[in-house]
Amino acid sequence: VRGGERSLDRIPSLNLPFVLRRIPAPLLILALSLTAAPCAAAFDWWPFGREDAAAAIPDPLPYKATLTLTGADSRLEKALRKASGLIDTEDQPPSGLSGLIARARQDTARLTAVLYENARYAARIAITIEGKPLEAVGPFDAIGTQPVPVAIAIDAGPPFVFGRVEATPLPPGVTLEKLGLVAAAPAGSAQIVSAEAAIANGWRQEGHPLVTVQPREVVADHASTRLDVTLHVDAGPVANFGRVSVSGTERVEASLPLRRAGLDGGLYSPQKIKRAETRLRDLGVFDSVRVQTAEALDADGSIPIAITVSERKTHAIGGT
């Protein structure tokens, strides 16, 4: 299937057009009945069959994972269980002990991210495999019992709040209060990331196409359970729309997307970029449309725009 088209001539496993052309109607029923069982067996083969897919894993090692949480409510526990790959993929055994160790290490990062999102920066995560700490388990260690017992113990620690917050300069109409970055407010990591994105987008709305987000500074004071945050967003210069280039056109004249995009000068605006993509898609002649802003200004201080399209096939009909 490509571009909304489906061709039976391209399905070698069934080859229906050949059967319909060469076999008389009375024999067609017999032919289909004789091939029904092999076809059904073929579709049970991996990746369609779960049992064969599991058997394809070399040296599968079944395990049983448990999670215990202290210092937090059931809401956070539910979020941690949902994020845990050890729990979510327990019915899909990893490949040997090395695969189980890798899955447990990935879990540490996933669980840490959830704890940070909930402002738990002093949390402790301890994962044991068959009673031994994860750091002490080697890929060639002997396994005593199966399924292997895997225990995830989490001490959430106290929730942190914002202490000192700095993010200057801010675009017009954007304040730390509106962003939720105020002293004594819950200091979830997602709040910091979304605030940073909001500041960058605010500058783009003001005609700054080359906004750059510099590394942030975050300091967690465990004694006071406060999080000090400093955000660095460089707005860059204000620019107008400059030259517009088009690539990917074959049968369609390049002048058509140029006119349709409507990016003929004026102050840079992300809304105009989005509107140009919508107008080009609405033409109905392109499979894909991408309008990109250049990474540097031209000599005249304007921002170049590149339109990349992929034309649809002609005389094609699609359906679902």
Coordinates of C-alpha atoms in Angstrom, one line a residue:
V1 CA 0.0 0.0 0.0
R2 CA 1.5 3.3 -1.0
G3 CA -0.1 6.7 -1.4
G4 CA -3.6 5.4 -0.7
E5 CA -3.4 2.9 -3.6
R6 CA -3.7 -0.9 -3.3
S7 CA -2.8 -3.2 -6.2
L8 CA -3.6 -6.9 -6.1
D9 CA -1.0 -7.5 -8.7
R10 CA 1.6 -6.6 -6.0
I11 CA 0.5 -9.3 -3.6
P12 CA 2.7 -12.3 -4.6
S13 CA 1.5 -14.5 -1.7
L14 CA -2.1 -14.4 -3.0
N15 CA -1.8 -13.7 -6.7
L16 CA -5.5 -13.3 -7.0
P17 CA -5.6 -11.9 -10.6
F18 CA -3.7 -14.9 -11.9
V19 CA -6.2 -17.3 -10.2
L20 CA -9.2 -15.5 -11.5
R21 CA -7.9 -15.4 -15.1
R22 CA -6.7 -18.9 -15.4
I23 CA -9.1 -21.1 -13.4
P24 CA -12.7 -21.8 -14.6
A25 CA -15.4 -20.9 -12.1
P26 CA -16.3 -24.5 -11.0
L27 CA -12.6 -25.2 -10.3
L28 CA -12.1 -21.9 -8.5
I29 CA -14.2 -23.1 -5.5
L30 CA -12.2 -26.3 -5.3
A31 CA -8.9 -24.4 -5.6
L32 CA -9.8 -22.0 -2.8
S33 CA -11.0 -24.7 -0.5
L34 CA -7.8 -26.7 -1.0
T35 CA -5.6 -23.6 -0.3
A36 CA -7.6 -22.3 2.6
A37 CA -5.8 -24.3 5.3
P38 CA -2.3 -23.5 4.1
C39 CA -3.2 -19.8 3.8
A40 CA -4.6 -19.8 7.4
A41 CA -1.4 -21.5 8.6
A42 CA 0.7 -18.9 6.8
F43 CA -1.1 -16.1 8.5
D44 CA -0.4 -17.7 11.9
W45 CA 3.3 -17.4 11.2
W46 CA 5.3 -14.5 12.8
P47 CA 4.7 -11.6 12.9
F48 CA 1.0 -12.4 12.9
G49 CA 1.2 -15.2 15.6
R50 CA 2.1 -14.2 19.2
E51 CA 3.3 -17.7 20.1
D52 CA 5.8 -17.9 17.2
A53 CA 6.8 -14.3 17.9
A54 CA 7.7 -15.1 21.5
A55 CA 9.6 -18.2 20.3
A56 CA 11.7 -16.1 18.0
I57 CA 13.3 -14.4 21.0
P58 CA 16.6 -16.2 21.6
D59 CA 17.0 -17.6 25.2
P60 CA 13.7 -16.0 26.5
L61 CA 13.9 -15.4 30.3
P62 CA 10.5 -15.1 32.1
Y63 CA 10.3 -12.9 35.2
K64 CA 7.8 -11.6 37.7
A65 CA 8.0 -7.8 38.6
T66 CA 6.6 -6.1 41.7
L67 CA 6.6 -2.4 42.6
T68 CA 6.3 -0.9 46.0
L69 CA 6.1 2.8 46.7
T70 CA 6.6 4.7 50.0
G71 CA 6.1 8.4 50.7
A72 CA 3.4 9.1 48.1
D73 CA -0.2 8.5 47.2
S74 CA -1.8 6.0 44.8
R75 CA -2.0 8.5 42.0
L76 CA 1.8 8.6 41.7
E77 CA 2.0 4.9 42.1
K78 CA -0.4 4.4 39.2
A79 CA 1.8 6.7 37.1
L80 CA 4.9 4.8 38.0
R81 CA 3.4 1.5 37.2
K82 CA 2.2 2.8 33.8
A83 CA 5.8 4.1 33.0
S84 CA 7.5 0.9 34.1
G85 CA 8.7 -1.2 31.1
L86 CA 9.4 -4.1 33.5
I87 CA 5.7 -4.3 34.4
D88 CA 4.2 -3.3 31.1
T89 CA 6.2 -5.9 29.1
E90 CA 6.2 -8.6 31.7
D91 CA 4.4 -11.0 29.3
Q92 CA 7.2 -10.5 26.7
P93 CA 10.3 -12.2 28.1
P94 CA 13.6 -10.5 27.3
S95 CA 16.5 -12.3 25.7
G96 CA 18.5 -13.9 28.6
L97 CA 19.7 -12.1 31.8
S98 CA 21.5 -9.4 29.7
G99 CA 18.1 -8.4 28.2
L100 CA 16.5 -8.3 31.7
I101 CA 19.3 -6.1 33.0
A102 CA 19.0 -3.7 30.1
R103 CA 15.2 -3.5 30.6
A104 CA 15.7 -2.8 34.3
R105 CA 18.2 0.0 33.5
Q106 CA 15.8 1.6 31.1
D107 CA 13.2 1.4 33.9
T108 CA 15.4 3.5 36.2
A109 CA 15.4 6.3 33.6
R110 CA 11.7 6.1 33.0
L111 CA 10.7 6.1 36.6
T112 CA 13.1 8.9 37.4
A113 CA 11.4 11.0 34.7
V114 CA 8.0 10.4 36.3
L115 CA 9.3 11.3 39.7
Y116 CA 10.8 14.5 38.4
E117 CA 7.5 15.4 36.7
N118 CA 5.9 15.1 40.1
A119 CA 8.5 17.3 41.8
R120 CA 10.2 14.4 43.6
Y121 CA 13.9 15.2 43.2
A122 CA 15.1 13.4 46.3
A123 CA 13.5 10.1 45.3
R124 CA 15.4 6.8 45.6
I125 CA 14.9 3.8 43.2
A126 CA 16.2 0.4 44.1
I127 CA 15.7 -2.5 41.6
T128 CA 16.8 -6.0 42.6
I129 CA 16.9 -9.2 40.4
E130 CA 16.6 -12.4 42.4
G131 CA 17.3 -10.4 45.6
K132 CA 20.5 -8.8 44.3
P133 CA 20.9 -5.1 43.5
L134 CA 20.8 -4.3 39.9
E135 CA 24.4 -3.0 40.0
A136 CA 25.7 -6.3 41.3
V137 CA 24.0 -8.5 38.7
G138 CA 26.1 -9.6 35.7
P139 CA 24.9 -10.9 32.4
F140 CA 26.5 -14.3 33.0
D141 CA 25.3 -14.9 36.5
A142 CA 23.5 -18.2 37.2
I143 CA 19.7 -18.0 37.5
G144 CA 18.2 -20.0 40.4
T145 CA 14.5 -19.7 39.9
Q146 CA 12.1 -19.0 37.0
P147 CA 10.3 -16.8 36.6
V148 CA 13.0 -14.5 37.9
P149 CA 11.8 -12.3 40.8
V150 CA 12.3 -8.6 40.0
A151 CA 11.5 -6.1 42.8
I152 CA 11.2 -2.3 42.2
A153 CA 11.3 -0.3 45.5
I154 CA 10.8 3.4 45.3
D155 CA 11.0 6.0 48.1
A156 CA 9.4 9.1 46.6
G157 CA 10.9 11.5 49.1
P158 CA 9.4 15.0 49.8
P159 CA 7.8 17.1 47.0
F160 CA 9.9 20.2 46.0
V161 CA 8.6 23.7 45.3
F162 CA 10.1 26.5 43.3
G163 CA 12.6 28.8 45.0
R164 CA 14.4 31.4 43.0
V165 CA 13.2 31.6 39.3
E166 CA 14.9 33.7 36.6
A167 CA 13.9 33.9 33.0
T168 CA 14.7 37.2 31.3
P169 CA 14.0 38.8 29.0
L170 CA 10.4 37.6 28.5
P171 CA 8.3 38.3 25.4
P172 CA 5.4 40.8 25.7
G173 CA 2.4 39.4 27.6
V174 CA 4.4 36.5 29.1
T175 CA 5.0 36.5 32.9
L176 CA 6.5 34.0 35.3
E177 CA 3.1 34.0 37.1
K178 CA 1.3 33.0 33.9
L179 CA 3.9 30.3 33.3
G180 CA 3.4 28.9 36.8
L181 CA 7.1 29.5 37.8
V182 CA 6.5 31.3 41.1
A183 CA 8.0 30.7 44.5
A184 CA 6.4 28.0 46.7
A185 CA 4.5 26.5 43.7
P186 CA 5.0 22.7 42.9
A187 CA 8.2 22.4 41.0
G188 CA 7.4 19.7 38.4
S189 CA 9.9 19.2 35.6
A190 CA 7.1 19.3 33.0
Q191 CA 6.2 22.8 34.2
I192 CA 9.7 24.0 33.5
V193 CA 9.9 22.5 30.1
S194 CA 6.5 23.8 29.0
A195 CA 7.4 27.3 30.4
E196 CA 10.6 27.3 28.4
A197 CA 8.7 26.3 25.2
A198 CA 6.1 29.0 25.9
I199 CA 8.8 31.7 26.2
A200 CA 10.4 30.6 22.9
N201 CA 7.0 30.5 21.1
G202 CA 6.2 33.9 22.5
W203 CA 9.3 35.4 20.9
R204 CA 8.4 33.7 17.6
Q205 CA 5.0 35.3 17.7
E206 CA 6.8 38.7 17.9
G207 CA 8.6 38.1 14.6
H208 CA 11.8 36.4 15.9
P209 CA 12.3 33.3 13.6
L210 CA 15.7 32.2 15.1
V211 CA 14.9 31.7 18.7
T212 CA 17.4 29.5 20.5
V213 CA 16.9 27.8 23.9
Q214 CA 20.2 27.6 25.8
P215 CA 20.9 25.0 28.5
R216 CA 18.9 25.7 31.7
E217 CA 20.3 25.8 35.2
V218 CA 18.4 23.8 37.8
V219 CA 19.6 23.4 41.4
A220 CA 17.7 21.3 43.9
D221 CA 18.3 22.2 47.5
H222 CA 17.5 19.0 49.5
A223 CA 17.7 20.7 52.8
S224 CA 14.9 23.2 52.0
T225 CA 13.3 21.1 49.3
R226 CA 13.4 24.1 46.9
L227 CA 14.3 24.1 43.3
D228 CA 16.1 27.1 41.8
V229 CA 15.6 27.6 38.1
T230 CA 17.3 29.8 35.5
L231 CA 16.1 29.7 31.9
H232 CA 18.1 31.1 29.0
V233 CA 16.1 31.8 25.8
D234 CA 17.8 33.9 23.1
A235 CA 15.1 35.6 21.0
G236 CA 17.4 36.5 18.1
P237 CA 16.7 39.3 15.6
V238 CA 13.3 40.3 14.2
A239 CA 13.0 39.4 10.5
N240 CA 10.6 39.7 7.6
F241 CA 9.8 36.8 5.2
G242 CA 12.4 36.8 2.4
R243 CA 13.0 34.6 -0.6
V244 CA 10.9 31.4 -0.9
S245 CA 12.2 28.3 -2.7
V246 CA 10.2 25.3 -3.9
S247 CA 11.4 21.8 -4.4
G248 CA 9.8 18.5 -5.3
T249 CA 7.5 19.7 -8.1
E250 CA 7.4 17.6 -11.3
R251 CA 4.2 18.1 -13.2
V252 CA 3.0 21.1 -11.1
E253 CA 4.6 24.4 -12.0
A254 CA 6.6 25.8 -9.1
S255 CA 4.8 29.1 -9.4
L256 CA 1.6 27.5 -8.1
P257 CA 2.8 26.6 -4.6
L258 CA 4.7 30.0 -4.5
R259 CA 1.4 31.9 -5.1
R260 CA -0.7 29.6 -2.9
A261 CA 1.6 29.8 0.1
G262 CA 1.2 33.6 0.3
L263 CA 4.6 34.2 2.0
D264 CA 5.4 37.3 0.0
G265 CA 7.1 39.5 2.5
G266 CA 5.9 41.0 5.8
L267 CA 6.9 40.2 9.4
Y268 CA 7.8 36.6 10.1
S269 CA 4.9 34.8 11.8
P270 CA 4.5 31.1 12.7
Q271 CA 0.8 31.4 12.0
K272 CA 1.6 32.3 8.4
I273 CA 3.8 29.3 8.1
K274 CA 1.1 27.0 9.4
R275 CA -1.5 28.7 7.1
A276 CA 0.8 28.2 4.1
E277 CA 1.1 24.5 4.8
T278 CA -2.7 24.2 5.1
R279 CA -3.4 26.1 1.9
L280 CA -0.9 23.9 -0.1
R281 CA -2.4 20.7 1.3
D282 CA -5.9 21.9 0.4
L283 CA -4.9 22.0 -3.3
G284 CA -5.2 18.2 -3.3
V285 CA -2.2 17.6 -5.6
F286 CA 0.5 17.0 -3.0
D287 CA 1.0 13.9 -0.8
S288 CA 3.2 15.8 1.6
V289 CA 4.0 19.5 2.3
R290 CA 6.7 20.9 4.5
V291 CA 7.4 24.6 5.0
Q292 CA 10.7 25.2 6.7
T293 CA 12.4 28.3 8.1
A294 CA 16.1 28.7 7.3
E295 CA 18.7 28.6 10.1
A296 CA 20.2 31.9 9.2
L297 CA 19.1 35.3 7.8
D298 CA 20.0 36.5 4.3
A299 CA 22.3 39.5 3.8
D300 CA 19.3 41.8 3.7
G301 CA 18.1 40.6 7.2
S302 CA 15.2 38.6 5.9
I303 CA 14.5 34.9 6.7
P304 CA 14.5 32.5 3.7
I305 CA 11.7 29.9 3.5
A306 CA 11.9 26.5 1.8
I307 CA 8.8 24.7 0.6
T308 CA 9.2 21.0 0.0
V309 CA 6.4 19.0 -1.6
S310 CA 5.7 15.5 -2.9
E311 CA 3.2 15.2 -5.7
R312 CA 0.4 12.7 -5.7
K313 CA 0.1 10.1 -8.5
T314 CA -2.3 11.0 -11.3
H315 CA -5.4 9.0 -12.1
A316 CA -5.4 7.4 -8.7
I317 CA -8.2 6.7 -6.3
G318 CA -7.9 5.8 -2.7
G319 CA -10.3 4.4 -0.1
T320 CA -10.6 2.8 3.3

